[in-house]
PDB file of C-alpha atoms in Angstrom:
ATOM      1  CA  UNK A   1     -19.935  -4.274  19.846  1.00  0.00           C
ATOM      2  CA  UNK A   2     -19.260  -6.996  17.312  1.00  0.00           C
ATOM      3  CA  UNK A   3     -17.127  -6.692  14.194  1.00  0.00           C
ATOM      4  CA  UNK A   4     -20.174  -7.126  11.962  1.00  0.00           C
ATOM      5  CA  UNK A   5     -21.836  -4.124  13.615  1.00  0.00           C
ATOM      6  CA  UNK A   6     -18.813  -1.956  12.852  1.00  0.00           C
ATOM      7  CA  UNK A   7     -18.802  -3.150   9.245  1.00  0.00           C
ATOM      8  CA  UNK A   8     -22.505  -2.391   8.912  1.00  0.00           C
ATOM      9  CA  UNK A   9     -21.963   1.166  10.157  1.00  0.00           C
ATOM     10  CA  UNK A  10     -19.301   1.919   7.568  1.00  0.00           C
ATOM     11  CA  UNK A  11     -20.161  -0.484   4.781  1.00  0.00           C
ATOM     12  CA  UNK A  12     -20.855   2.177   2.134  1.00  0.00           C
ATOM     13  CA  UNK A  13     -17.557   3.939   2.797  1.00  0.00           C
ATOM     14  CA  UNK A  14     -15.706   0.619   2.896  1.00  0.00           C
ATOM     15  CA  UNK A  15     -17.296  -0.387  -0.404  1.00  0.00           C
ATOM     16  CA  UNK A  16     -16.116   2.848  -2.041  1.00  0.00           C
ATOM     17  CA  UNK A  17     -12.644   2.452  -0.572  1.00  0.00           C
ATOM     18  CA  UNK A  18     -12.442  -1.094  -1.903  1.00  0.00           C
ATOM     19  CA  UNK A  19     -13.453   0.020  -5.386  1.00  0.00           C
ATOM     20  CA  UNK A  20     -10.786   2.748  -5.310  1.00  0.00           C
ATOM     21  CA  UNK A  21      -8.024   0.394  -4.093  1.00  0.00           C
ATOM     22  CA  UNK A  22      -7.712   2.311  -0.811  1.00  0.00           C
ATOM     23  CA  UNK A  23      -6.941   0.407   2.343  1.00  0.00           C
ATOM     24  CA  UNK A  24      -8.315   0.988   5.797  1.00  0.00           C
ATOM     25  CA  UNK A  25      -4.741   1.072   7.098  1.00  0.00           C
ATOM     26  CA  UNK A  26      -3.887   3.991   4.774  1.00  0.00           C
ATOM     27  CA  UNK A  27      -4.972   6.362   7.536  1.00  0.00           C
ATOM     28  CA  UNK A  28      -1.511   5.761   9.046  1.00  0.00           C
ATOM     29  CA  UNK A  29       0.102   7.387   6.025  1.00  0.00           C
ATOM     30  CA  UNK A  30      -1.806  10.682   5.955  1.00  0.00           C
ATOM     31  CA  UNK A  31       1.110  12.366   7.731  1.00  0.00           C
ATOM     32  CA  UNK A  32       3.523  10.873   5.206  1.00  0.00           C
ATOM     33  CA  UNK A  33       1.451  12.254   2.328  1.00  0.00           C
ATOM     34  CA  UNK A  34       1.347  15.703   3.955  1.00  0.00           C
ATOM     35  CA  UNK A  35       5.138  15.607   4.429  1.00  0.00           C
ATOM     36  CA  UNK A  36       5.590  14.485   0.821  1.00  0.00           C
ATOM     37  CA  UNK A  37       3.421  17.311  -0.516  1.00  0.00           C
ATOM     38  CA  UNK A  38       5.202  19.896   1.635  1.00  0.00           C
ATOM     39  CA  UNK A  39       8.622  18.695   0.507  1.00  0.00           C
ATOM     40  CA  UNK A  40       7.583  18.635  -3.165  1.00  0.00           C
ATOM     41  CA  UNK A  41       6.270  22.195  -2.823  1.00  0.00           C
ATOM     42  CA  UNK A  42       9.702  23.114  -1.430  1.00  0.00           C
ATOM     43  CA  UNK A  43      11.243  21.698  -4.635  1.00  0.00           C
ATOM     44  CA  UNK A  44      12.995  18.760  -2.926  1.00  0.00           C
ATOM     45  CA  UNK A  45      14.121  15.911  -5.177  1.00  0.00           C
ATOM     46  CA  UNK A  46      11.781  12.906  -5.253  1.00  0.00           C
ATOM     47  CA  UNK A  47      14.570  10.407  -4.486  1.00  0.00           C
ATOM     48  CA  UNK A  48      15.579  12.436  -1.424  1.00  0.00           C
ATOM     49  CA  UNK A  49      11.949  12.686  -0.278  1.00  0.00           C
ATOM     50  CA  UNK A  50      11.426   8.938  -0.641  1.00  0.00           C
ATOM     51  CA  UNK A  51      14.586   8.146   1.337  1.00  0.00           C
ATOM     52  CA  UNK A  52      13.750  10.702   4.028  1.00  0.00           C
ATOM     53  CA  UNK A  53      10.164   9.488   4.462  1.00  0.00           C
ATOM     54  CA  UNK A  54      11.200   5.830   4.445  1.00  0.00           C
ATOM     55  CA  UNK A  55      13.543   6.568   7.318  1.00  0.00           C
ATOM     56  CA  UNK A  56      11.076   8.793   9.184  1.00  0.00           C
ATOM     57  CA  UNK A  57       8.149   6.354   8.942  1.00  0.00           C
ATOM     58  CA  UNK A  58      10.307   3.211   9.201  1.00  0.00           C
ATOM     59  CA  UNK A  59       9.141   1.702   5.902  1.00  0.00           C
ATOM     60  CA  UNK A  60      10.910   0.843   2.659  1.00  0.00           C
ATOM     61  CA  UNK A  61      11.303   3.353  -0.150  1.00  0.00           C
ATOM     62  CA  UNK A  62       9.114   1.153  -2.346  1.00  0.00           C
ATOM     63  CA  UNK A  63       6.377   1.371   0.292  1.00  0.00           C
ATOM     64  CA  UNK A  64       6.669   5.166   0.257  1.00  0.00           C
ATOM     65  CA  UNK A  65       6.349   5.202  -3.540  1.00  0.00           C
ATOM     66  CA  UNK A  66       3.399   2.793  -3.514  1.00  0.00           C
ATOM     67  CA  UNK A  67       1.520   4.638  -0.763  1.00  0.00           C
ATOM     68  CA  UNK A  68       2.120   8.079  -2.282  1.00  0.00           C
ATOM     69  CA  UNK A  69       0.937   6.817  -5.680  1.00  0.00           C
ATOM     70  CA  UNK A  70      -2.196   5.316  -4.124  1.00  0.00           C
ATOM     71  CA  UNK A  71      -3.029   8.406  -2.057  1.00  0.00           C
ATOM     72  CA  UNK A  72      -2.300  10.832  -4.908  1.00  0.00           C
ATOM     73  CA  UNK A  73      -4.642   9.455  -7.524  1.00  0.00           C
ATOM     74  CA  UNK A  74      -7.758  11.374  -8.496  1.00  0.00           C
ATOM     75  CA  UNK A  75     -10.961   9.615  -7.572  1.00  0.00           C
ATOM     76  CA  UNK A  76     -14.592  10.117  -8.441  1.00  0.00           C
ATOM     77  CA  UNK A  77     -17.174   9.248  -5.868  1.00  0.00           C
TER      78      UNK A  77
END
């Protein structure tokens, strides 16, 4: 299968994702978002959550903040 065939299969979804500033690679952070939500529901402090998740997922705290902001926004499809 060629890359263009894969793009043709998912082009509508990719178009929507592009318009919403979502990235294909964001799938890697679904676990991070679930952990973030669970910790927020447990009343953990945001700074602690960011530091914990940065360490757990081996990314910077600014990446955690950026990804969580991107994955938390309301979207209309």
